[in-house]
């Protein structure tokens, strides 16, 4: 039985909703800063409002584990979708930058609850020997949607204005939430504590793992997210027009998509370290090469390398989280695990922007390369300690 035949039951309930959700996110993300500027916010305040989506994800990770453990994946997805709907509505109707900021924050919280519930469901229903492929396919569909989203948003924006991107995002949140809310909750471990355990308990109980391999997760999140600040800043440094810069980024995103699913296959066959370490090293190479790109062609080459590195990293953190989560507190642990990565993703762009105001942009970008190498070293050291080689057995059908 082929992999896609085995995963087919998850197509309408997990993979398609992930793509729809990604379309909404891809349509809404580019217009947050533009809407903030239209409302009179300065460039700095607009940047902070954009960052609040990441902060909301970090804040949402904290209670998300207990929410999923207590109420199950299905009801958590419904709750996350309701929060997201309210957040996007606030952004769509925002009359001041403060209201837009609240909408961005709630959107991030929704993403955390929604994302944890989806990953938790996949980890429960997919056989371990196919786990990385399932996680990579999940990430692939989200990224495919995120790539399509800006184009769908642009068509609506042409008709109704800048906030048309939020309208597409609103539809994406509602439709994806409905599609995935139809799945039944997977069975719980018999020894799972009623009502779950607190995040503080999880952090204390697994402090050694989270302080070591979790540091690698944080560094990987920072390295991957910082590229969204580094590439635009360098394109601006070169004086590229927005259309040219967008073309370059689109090519990089396409390479990202092409590498996502093969990465999952390689992880299932050769282990998690086999992909996690090279992914970060490839990203490091792109950061070190970026200051040497002096025209659009060189920048395009760097974007391709960066896209390949990021694409091979798709699904790594989700797969590791599923591998190392203890059966009795899986949802709570995965929330703590997501917190390490999401905190890195929140810090990465902020560090890149802050460093560029203190030192030369080329130096700041090279520092991101050092962060990537450090992440690769931590992953190389600690992945074998906390994960085992993937089991080899004939795949079984997943539950729909």
PDB file of N, CA and C in Angstrom, residues 285-374:
ATOM      1  N   UNK A 285      24.265  28.499   5.444  1.00  0.00           N
ATOM      2  CA  UNK A 285      24.991  28.860   4.214  1.00  0.00           C
ATOM      3  C   UNK A 285      24.307  30.033   3.525  1.00  0.00           C
ATOM      4  N   UNK A 286      22.981  30.009   3.482  1.00  0.00           N
ATOM      5  CA  UNK A 286      22.253  31.098   2.817  1.00  0.00           C
ATOM      6  C   UNK A 286      22.449  32.423   3.543  1.00  0.00           C
ATOM      7  N   UNK A 287      22.470  32.394   4.881  1.00  0.00           N
ATOM      8  CA  UNK A 287      22.700  33.634   5.629  1.00  0.00           C
ATOM      9  C   UNK A 287      24.119  34.162   5.403  1.00  0.00           C
ATOM     10  N   UNK A 288      25.091  33.282   5.400  1.00  0.00           N
ATOM     11  CA  UNK A 288      26.468  33.714   5.174  1.00  0.00           C
ATOM     12  C   UNK A 288      26.671  34.242   3.758  1.00  0.00           C
ATOM     13  N   UNK A 289      25.887  33.713   2.802  1.00  0.00           N
ATOM     14  CA  UNK A 289      26.025  34.142   1.409  1.00  0.00           C
ATOM     15  C   UNK A 289      25.254  35.427   1.116  1.00  0.00           C
ATOM     16  N   UNK A 290      24.222  35.721   1.913  1.00  0.00           N
ATOM     17  CA  UNK A 290      23.363  36.868   1.624  1.00  0.00           C
ATOM     18  C   UNK A 290      24.125  38.191   1.524  1.00  0.00           C
ATOM     19  N   UNK A 291      25.069  38.497   2.431  1.00  0.00           N
ATOM     20  CA  UNK A 291      25.786  39.774   2.302  1.00  0.00           C
ATOM     21  C   UNK A 291      26.635  39.897   1.036  1.00  0.00           C
ATOM     22  N   UNK A 292      26.875  38.779   0.350  1.00  0.00           N
ATOM     23  CA  UNK A 292      27.674  38.791  -0.873  1.00  0.00           C
ATOM     24  C   UNK A 292      26.807  38.877  -2.122  1.00  0.00           C
ATOM     25  N   UNK A 293      25.499  38.958  -1.956  1.00  0.00           N
ATOM     26  CA  UNK A 293      24.608  39.072  -3.113  1.00  0.00           C
ATOM     27  C   UNK A 293      24.393  40.550  -3.419  1.00  0.00           C
ATOM     28  N   UNK A 294      24.825  40.959  -4.598  1.00  0.00           N
ATOM     29  CA  UNK A 294      24.814  42.388  -4.941  1.00  0.00           C
ATOM     30  C   UNK A 294      23.847  42.729  -6.078  1.00  0.00           C
ATOM     31  N   UNK A 295      23.066  41.744  -6.528  1.00  0.00           N
ATOM     32  CA  UNK A 295      22.065  42.009  -7.563  1.00  0.00           C
ATOM     33  C   UNK A 295      20.927  41.009  -7.406  1.00  0.00           C
ATOM     34  N   UNK A 296      19.915  41.170  -8.225  1.00  0.00           N
ATOM     35  CA  UNK A 296      18.719  40.344  -8.071  1.00  0.00           C
ATOM     36  C   UNK A 296      19.002  38.874  -8.350  1.00  0.00           C
ATOM     37  N   UNK A 297      19.954  38.592  -9.259  1.00  0.00           N
ATOM     38  CA  UNK A 297      20.251  37.198  -9.587  1.00  0.00           C
ATOM     39  C   UNK A 297      20.927  36.501  -8.410  1.00  0.00           C
ATOM     40  N   UNK A 298      21.852  37.179  -7.792  1.00  0.00           N
ATOM     41  CA  UNK A 298      22.517  36.595  -6.625  1.00  0.00           C
ATOM     42  C   UNK A 298      21.535  36.434  -5.473  1.00  0.00           C
ATOM     43  N   UNK A 299      20.666  37.441  -5.290  1.00  0.00           N
ATOM     44  CA  UNK A 299      19.665  37.345  -4.230  1.00  0.00           C
ATOM     45  C   UNK A 299      18.710  36.187  -4.508  1.00  0.00           C
ATOM     46  N   UNK A 300      18.363  35.996  -5.778  1.00  0.00           N
ATOM     47  CA  UNK A 300      17.506  34.881  -6.143  1.00  0.00           C
ATOM     48  C   UNK A 300      18.151  33.546  -5.820  1.00  0.00           C
ATOM     49  N   UNK A 301      19.452  33.434  -6.073  1.00  0.00           N
ATOM     50  CA  UNK A 301      20.160  32.192  -5.757  1.00  0.00           C
ATOM     51  C   UNK A 301      20.152  31.926  -4.253  1.00  0.00           C
ATOM     52  N   UNK A 302      20.351  32.982  -3.469  1.00  0.00           N
ATOM     53  CA  UNK A 302      20.324  32.834  -2.012  1.00  0.00           C
ATOM     54  C   UNK A 302      18.931  32.424  -1.550  1.00  0.00           C
ATOM     55  N   UNK A 303      17.900  33.029  -2.145  1.00  0.00           N
ATOM     56  CA  UNK A 303      16.528  32.685  -1.770  1.00  0.00           C
ATOM     57  C   UNK A 303      16.220  31.218  -2.080  1.00  0.00           C
ATOM     58  N   UNK A 304      16.771  30.712  -3.177  1.00  0.00           N
ATOM     59  CA  UNK A 304      16.583  29.298  -3.521  1.00  0.00           C
ATOM     60  C   UNK A 304      17.229  28.406  -2.466  1.00  0.00           C
ATOM     61  N   UNK A 305      18.482  28.718  -2.102  1.00  0.00           N
ATOM     62  CA  UNK A 305      19.181  27.928  -1.083  1.00  0.00           C
ATOM     63  C   UNK A 305      18.425  27.988   0.247  1.00  0.00           C
ATOM     64  N   UNK A 306      17.966  29.181   0.604  1.00  0.00           N
ATOM     65  CA  UNK A 306      17.220  29.354   1.852  1.00  0.00           C
ATOM     66  C   UNK A 306      15.913  28.567   1.814  1.00  0.00           C
ATOM     67  N   UNK A 307      15.241  28.579   0.664  1.00  0.00           N
ATOM     68  CA  UNK A 307      14.004  27.828   0.522  1.00  0.00           C
ATOM     69  C   UNK A 307      14.236  26.330   0.637  1.00  0.00           C
ATOM     70  N   UNK A 308      15.323  25.835   0.062  1.00  0.00           N
ATOM     71  CA  UNK A 308      15.647  24.409   0.160  1.00  0.00           C
ATOM     72  C   UNK A 308      15.905  24.029   1.617  1.00  0.00           C
ATOM     73  N   UNK A 309      16.694  24.846   2.300  1.00  0.00           N
ATOM     74  CA  UNK A 309      16.987  24.553   3.704  1.00  0.00           C
ATOM     75  C   UNK A 309      15.744  24.569   4.559  1.00  0.00           C
ATOM     76  N   UNK A 310      14.899  25.569   4.355  1.00  0.00           N
ATOM     77  CA  UNK A 310      13.678  25.657   5.144  1.00  0.00           C
ATOM     78  C   UNK A 310      12.709  24.537   4.785  1.00  0.00           C
ATOM     79  N   UNK A 311      12.633  24.192   3.507  1.00  0.00           N
ATOM     80  CA  UNK A 311      11.751  23.113   3.085  1.00  0.00           C
ATOM     81  C   UNK A 311      12.125  21.782   3.698  1.00  0.00           C
ATOM     82  N   UNK A 312      13.418  21.502   3.773  1.00  0.00           N
ATOM     83  CA  UNK A 312      13.856  20.255   4.387  1.00  0.00           C
ATOM     84  C   UNK A 312      13.609  20.244   5.895  1.00  0.00           C
ATOM     85  N   UNK A 313      13.427  21.426   6.472  1.00  0.00           N
ATOM     86  CA  UNK A 313      13.129  21.481   7.902  1.00  0.00           C
ATOM     87  C   UNK A 313      11.654  21.376   8.224  1.00  0.00           C
ATOM     88  N   UNK A 314      10.796  21.409   7.182  1.00  0.00           N
ATOM     89  CA  UNK A 314       9.352  21.323   7.421  1.00  0.00           C
ATOM     90  C   UNK A 314       8.992  19.980   8.057  1.00  0.00           C
ATOM     91  N   UNK A 315       8.278  20.041   9.146  1.00  0.00           N
ATOM     92  CA  UNK A 315       7.833  18.823   9.810  1.00  0.00           C
ATOM     93  C   UNK A 315       8.785  18.299  10.863  1.00  0.00           C
ATOM     94  N   UNK A 316      10.016  18.824  10.923  1.00  0.00           N
ATOM     95  CA  UNK A 316      11.003  18.308  11.885  1.00  0.00           C
ATOM     96  C   UNK A 316      10.515  18.519  13.316  1.00  0.00           C
ATOM     97  N   UNK A 317      10.121  19.747  13.646  1.00  0.00           N
ATOM     98  CA  UNK A 317       9.733  20.054  15.022  1.00  0.00           C
ATOM     99  C   UNK A 317       8.461  19.306  15.405  1.00  0.00           C
ATOM    100  N   UNK A 318       7.489  19.242  14.508  1.00  0.00           N
ATOM    101  CA  UNK A 318       6.256  18.518  14.796  1.00  0.00           C
ATOM    102  C   UNK A 318       6.531  17.027  15.004  1.00  0.00           C
ATOM    103  N   UNK A 319       7.403  16.461  14.166  1.00  0.00           N
ATOM    104  CA  UNK A 319       7.712  15.033  14.281  1.00  0.00           C
ATOM    105  C   UNK A 319       8.462  14.738  15.568  1.00  0.00           C
ATOM    106  N   UNK A 320       9.445  15.562  15.893  1.00  0.00           N
ATOM    107  CA  UNK A 320      10.178  15.360  17.144  1.00  0.00           C
ATOM    108  C   UNK A 320       9.240  15.461  18.342  1.00  0.00           C
ATOM    109  N   UNK A 321       8.334  16.435  18.308  1.00  0.00           N
ATOM    110  CA  UNK A 321       7.392  16.590  19.411  1.00  0.00           C
ATOM    111  C   UNK A 321       6.519  15.363  19.590  1.00  0.00           C
ATOM    112  N   UNK A 322       6.081  14.766  18.467  1.00  0.00           N
ATOM    113  CA  UNK A 322       5.275  13.549  18.547  1.00  0.00           C
ATOM    114  C   UNK A 322       6.108  12.370  19.044  1.00  0.00           C
ATOM    115  N   UNK A 323       7.378  12.329  18.655  1.00  0.00           N
ATOM    116  CA  UNK A 323       8.260  11.227  19.068  1.00  0.00           C
ATOM    117  C   UNK A 323       8.495  11.211  20.572  1.00  0.00           C
ATOM    118  N   UNK A 324       8.742  12.368  21.145  1.00  0.00           N
ATOM    119  CA  UNK A 324       9.219  12.422  22.532  1.00  0.00           C
ATOM    120  C   UNK A 324       8.118  12.685  23.542  1.00  0.00           C
ATOM    121  N   UNK A 325       6.888  12.934  23.076  1.00  0.00           N
ATOM    122  CA  UNK A 325       5.797  13.238  24.008  1.00  0.00           C
ATOM    123  C   UNK A 325       5.430  12.002  24.828  1.00  0.00           C
ATOM    124  N   UNK A 326       5.356  12.112  26.158  1.00  0.00           N
ATOM    125  CA  UNK A 326       4.939  10.987  26.994  1.00  0.00           C
ATOM    126  C   UNK A 326       3.462  10.676  26.771  1.00  0.00           C
ATOM    127  N   UNK A 327       3.085   9.395  26.724  1.00  0.00           N
ATOM    128  CA  UNK A 327       1.700   9.023  26.383  1.00  0.00           C
ATOM    129  C   UNK A 327       0.642   9.656  27.289  1.00  0.00           C
ATOM    130  N   UNK A 328       0.919   9.762  28.595  1.00  0.00           N
ATOM    131  CA  UNK A 328      -0.115  10.229  29.524  1.00  0.00           C
ATOM    132  C   UNK A 328      -0.381  11.726  29.421  1.00  0.00           C
ATOM    133  N   UNK A 329       0.600  12.494  28.959  1.00  0.00           N
ATOM    134  CA  UNK A 329       0.446  13.961  28.898  1.00  0.00           C
ATOM    135  C   UNK A 329       0.912  14.471  27.542  1.00  0.00           C
ATOM    136  N   UNK A 330       0.477  13.829  26.488  1.00  0.00           N
ATOM    137  CA  UNK A 330       0.967  14.178  25.156  1.00  0.00           C
ATOM    138  C   UNK A 330       0.606  15.597  24.755  1.00  0.00           C
ATOM    139  N   UNK A 331      -0.650  15.975  24.928  1.00  0.00           N
ATOM    140  CA  UNK A 331      -1.073  17.308  24.499  1.00  0.00           C
ATOM    141  C   UNK A 331      -0.349  18.395  25.282  1.00  0.00           C
ATOM    142  N   UNK A 332      -0.245  18.215  26.600  1.00  0.00           N
ATOM    143  CA  UNK A 332       0.410  19.224  27.430  1.00  0.00           C
ATOM    144  C   UNK A 332       1.890  19.340  27.077  1.00  0.00           C
ATOM    145  N   UNK A 333       2.538  18.180  26.858  1.00  0.00           N
ATOM    146  CA  UNK A 333       3.957  18.224  26.514  1.00  0.00           C
ATOM    147  C   UNK A 333       4.164  18.884  25.160  1.00  0.00           C
ATOM    148  N   UNK A 334       3.311  18.538  24.187  1.00  0.00           N
ATOM    149  CA  UNK A 334       3.481  19.138  22.866  1.00  0.00           C
ATOM    150  C   UNK A 334       3.277  20.647  22.914  1.00  0.00           C
ATOM    151  N   UNK A 335       2.446  21.125  23.829  1.00  0.00           N
ATOM    152  CA  UNK A 335       2.291  22.575  23.987  1.00  0.00           C
ATOM    153  C   UNK A 335       3.595  23.200  24.472  1.00  0.00           C
ATOM    154  N   UNK A 336       4.240  22.564  25.457  1.00  0.00           N
ATOM    155  CA  UNK A 336       5.532  23.075  25.939  1.00  0.00           C
ATOM    156  C   UNK A 336       6.574  23.004  24.840  1.00  0.00           C
ATOM    157  N   UNK A 337       6.537  21.935  24.055  1.00  0.00           N
ATOM    158  CA  UNK A 337       7.491  21.774  22.961  1.00  0.00           C
ATOM    159  C   UNK A 337       7.272  22.844  21.889  1.00  0.00           C
ATOM    160  N   UNK A 338       6.014  23.083  21.527  1.00  0.00           N
ATOM    161  CA  UNK A 338       5.708  24.147  20.565  1.00  0.00           C
ATOM    162  C   UNK A 338       6.149  25.504  21.079  1.00  0.00           C
ATOM    163  N   UNK A 339       6.067  25.687  22.394  1.00  0.00           N
ATOM    164  CA  UNK A 339       6.448  26.967  22.983  1.00  0.00           C
ATOM    165  C   UNK A 339       7.909  27.284  22.691  1.00  0.00           C
ATOM    166  N   UNK A 340       8.779  26.272  22.759  1.00  0.00           N
ATOM    167  CA  UNK A 340      10.198  26.520  22.472  1.00  0.00           C
ATOM    168  C   UNK A 340      10.382  27.008  21.045  1.00  0.00           C
ATOM    169  N   UNK A 341       9.725  26.359  20.099  1.00  0.00           N
ATOM    170  CA  UNK A 341       9.888  26.725  18.690  1.00  0.00           C
ATOM    171  C   UNK A 341       9.210  28.053  18.375  1.00  0.00           C
ATOM    172  N   UNK A 342       7.993  28.243  18.878  1.00  0.00           N
ATOM    173  CA  UNK A 342       7.270  29.483  18.591  1.00  0.00           C
ATOM    174  C   UNK A 342       7.958  30.694  19.216  1.00  0.00           C
ATOM    175  N   UNK A 343       8.555  30.485  20.396  1.00  0.00           N
ATOM    176  CA  UNK A 343       9.292  31.588  21.014  1.00  0.00           C
ATOM    177  C   UNK A 343      10.493  31.959  20.152  1.00  0.00           C
ATOM    178  N   UNK A 344      11.151  30.951  19.583  1.00  0.00           N
ATOM    179  CA  UNK A 344      12.247  31.225  18.657  1.00  0.00           C
ATOM    180  C   UNK A 344      11.767  31.954  17.421  1.00  0.00           C
ATOM    181  N   UNK A 345      10.590  31.560  16.903  1.00  0.00           N
ATOM    182  CA  UNK A 345      10.056  32.228  15.712  1.00  0.00           C
ATOM    183  C   UNK A 345       9.655  33.664  16.013  1.00  0.00           C
ATOM    184  N   UNK A 346       9.238  33.915  17.244  1.00  0.00           N
ATOM    185  CA  UNK A 346       8.900  35.284  17.646  1.00  0.00           C
ATOM    186  C   UNK A 346      10.165  36.125  17.774  1.00  0.00           C
ATOM    187  N   UNK A 347      11.221  35.521  18.350  1.00  0.00           N
ATOM    188  CA  UNK A 347      12.458  36.270  18.576  1.00  0.00           C
ATOM    189  C   UNK A 347      13.247  36.497  17.294  1.00  0.00           C
ATOM    190  N   UNK A 348      13.223  35.534  16.376  1.00  0.00           N
ATOM    191  CA  UNK A 348      14.082  35.616  15.200  1.00  0.00           C
ATOM    192  C   UNK A 348      13.962  36.918  14.419  1.00  0.00           C
ATOM    193  N   UNK A 349      12.765  37.270  13.929  1.00  0.00           N
ATOM    194  CA  UNK A 349      12.642  38.521  13.176  1.00  0.00           C
ATOM    195  C   UNK A 349      12.956  39.758  14.022  1.00  0.00           C
ATOM    196  N   UNK A 350      12.596  39.727  15.315  1.00  0.00           N
ATOM    197  CA  UNK A 350      12.898  40.871  16.171  1.00  0.00           C
ATOM    198  C   UNK A 350      14.400  41.047  16.334  1.00  0.00           C
ATOM    199  N   UNK A 351      15.110  39.939  16.521  1.00  0.00           N
ATOM    200  CA  UNK A 351      16.563  40.010  16.672  1.00  0.00           C
ATOM    201  C   UNK A 351      17.203  40.528  15.390  1.00  0.00           C
ATOM    202  N   UNK A 352      16.718  40.024  14.248  1.00  0.00           N
ATOM    203  CA  UNK A 352      17.278  40.462  12.970  1.00  0.00           C
ATOM    204  C   UNK A 352      17.091  41.962  12.778  1.00  0.00           C
ATOM    205  N   UNK A 353      15.889  42.448  13.051  1.00  0.00           N
ATOM    206  CA  UNK A 353      15.637  43.881  12.891  1.00  0.00           C
ATOM    207  C   UNK A 353      16.398  44.719  13.885  1.00  0.00           C
ATOM    208  N   UNK A 354      16.456  44.276  15.157  1.00  0.00           N
ATOM    209  CA  UNK A 354      17.170  45.039  16.181  1.00  0.00           C
ATOM    210  C   UNK A 354      18.670  45.075  15.907  1.00  0.00           C
ATOM    211  N   UNK A 355      19.223  43.932  15.494  1.00  0.00           N
ATOM    212  CA  UNK A 355      20.664  43.882  15.216  1.00  0.00           C
ATOM    213  C   UNK A 355      21.028  44.799  14.064  1.00  0.00           C
ATOM    214  N   UNK A 356      20.134  44.895  13.077  1.00  0.00           N
ATOM    215  CA  UNK A 356      20.411  45.731  11.915  1.00  0.00           C
ATOM    216  C   UNK A 356      20.440  47.218  12.267  1.00  0.00           C
ATOM    217  N   UNK A 357      19.827  47.597  13.392  1.00  0.00           N
ATOM    218  CA  UNK A 357      19.874  49.001  13.808  1.00  0.00           C
ATOM    219  C   UNK A 357      21.146  49.320  14.598  1.00  0.00           C
ATOM    220  N   UNK A 358      21.871  48.286  15.035  1.00  0.00           N
ATOM    221  CA  UNK A 358      23.066  48.478  15.857  1.00  0.00           C
ATOM    222  C   UNK A 358      24.344  48.282  15.049  1.00  0.00           C
ATOM    223  N   UNK A 359      24.354  47.259  14.210  1.00  0.00           N
ATOM    224  CA  UNK A 359      25.532  46.958  13.393  1.00  0.00           C
ATOM    225  C   UNK A 359      25.133  46.971  11.929  1.00  0.00           C
ATOM    226  N   UNK A 360      26.127  46.829  11.043  1.00  0.00           N
ATOM    227  CA  UNK A 360      25.836  46.780   9.618  1.00  0.00           C
ATOM    228  C   UNK A 360      24.925  45.602   9.306  1.00  0.00           C
ATOM    229  N   UNK A 361      24.057  45.773   8.320  1.00  0.00           N
ATOM    230  CA  UNK A 361      23.095  44.731   7.990  1.00  0.00           C
ATOM    231  C   UNK A 361      23.788  43.418   7.644  1.00  0.00           C
ATOM    232  N   UNK A 362      24.898  43.489   6.933  1.00  0.00           N
ATOM    233  CA  UNK A 362      25.629  42.283   6.569  1.00  0.00           C
ATOM    234  C   UNK A 362      26.106  41.521   7.795  1.00  0.00           C
ATOM    235  N   UNK A 363      26.560  42.254   8.810  1.00  0.00           N
ATOM    236  CA  UNK A 363      27.002  41.616  10.049  1.00  0.00           C
ATOM    237  C   UNK A 363      25.818  40.961  10.763  1.00  0.00           C
ATOM    238  N   UNK A 364      24.681  41.651  10.797  1.00  0.00           N
ATOM    239  CA  UNK A 364      23.494  41.099  11.447  1.00  0.00           C
ATOM    240  C   UNK A 364      23.037  39.820  10.765  1.00  0.00           C
ATOM    241  N   UNK A 365      23.067  39.802   9.438  1.00  0.00           N
ATOM    242  CA  UNK A 365      22.663  38.611   8.694  1.00  0.00           C
ATOM    243  C   UNK A 365      23.635  37.463   8.955  1.00  0.00           C
ATOM    244  N   UNK A 366      24.926  37.764   8.989  1.00  0.00           N
ATOM    245  CA  UNK A 366      25.920  36.725   9.274  1.00  0.00           C
ATOM    246  C   UNK A 366      25.724  36.145  10.670  1.00  0.00           C
ATOM    247  N   UNK A 367      25.286  36.989  11.608  1.00  0.00           N
ATOM    248  CA  UNK A 367      25.012  36.494  12.964  1.00  0.00           C
ATOM    249  C   UNK A 367      23.893  35.463  12.946  1.00  0.00           C
ATOM    250  N   UNK A 368      22.931  35.630  12.032  1.00  0.00           N
ATOM    251  CA  UNK A 368      21.868  34.639  11.897  1.00  0.00           C
ATOM    252  C   UNK A 368      22.425  33.309  11.403  1.00  0.00           C
ATOM    253  N   UNK A 369      23.480  33.375  10.584  1.00  0.00           N
ATOM    254  CA  UNK A 369      24.149  32.157  10.164  1.00  0.00           C
ATOM    255  C   UNK A 369      24.764  31.422  11.336  1.00  0.00           C
ATOM    256  N   UNK A 370      25.336  32.198  12.271  1.00  0.00           N
ATOM    257  CA  UNK A 370      25.911  31.593  13.475  1.00  0.00           C
ATOM    258  C   UNK A 370      24.820  30.928  14.311  1.00  0.00           C
ATOM    259  N   UNK A 371      23.652  31.594  14.427  1.00  0.00           N
ATOM    260  CA  UNK A 371      22.525  31.013  15.153  1.00  0.00           C
ATOM    261  C   UNK A 371      22.119  29.682  14.517  1.00  0.00           C
ATOM    262  N   UNK A 372      22.099  29.631  13.198  1.00  0.00           N
ATOM    263  CA  UNK A 372      21.713  28.407  12.492  1.00  0.00           C
ATOM    264  C   UNK A 372      22.703  27.285  12.751  1.00  0.00           C
ATOM    265  N   UNK A 373      23.987  27.597  12.717  1.00  0.00           N
ATOM    266  CA  UNK A 373      25.018  26.587  12.982  1.00  0.00           C
ATOM    267  C   UNK A 373      24.898  26.078  14.415  1.00  0.00           C
ATOM    268  N   UNK A 374      24.648  26.994  15.353  1.00  0.00           N
ATOM    269  CA  UNK A 374      24.477  26.584  16.751  1.00  0.00           C
ATOM    270  C   UNK A 374      23.287  25.643  16.892  1.00  0.00           C
TER     271      UNK A 374
END
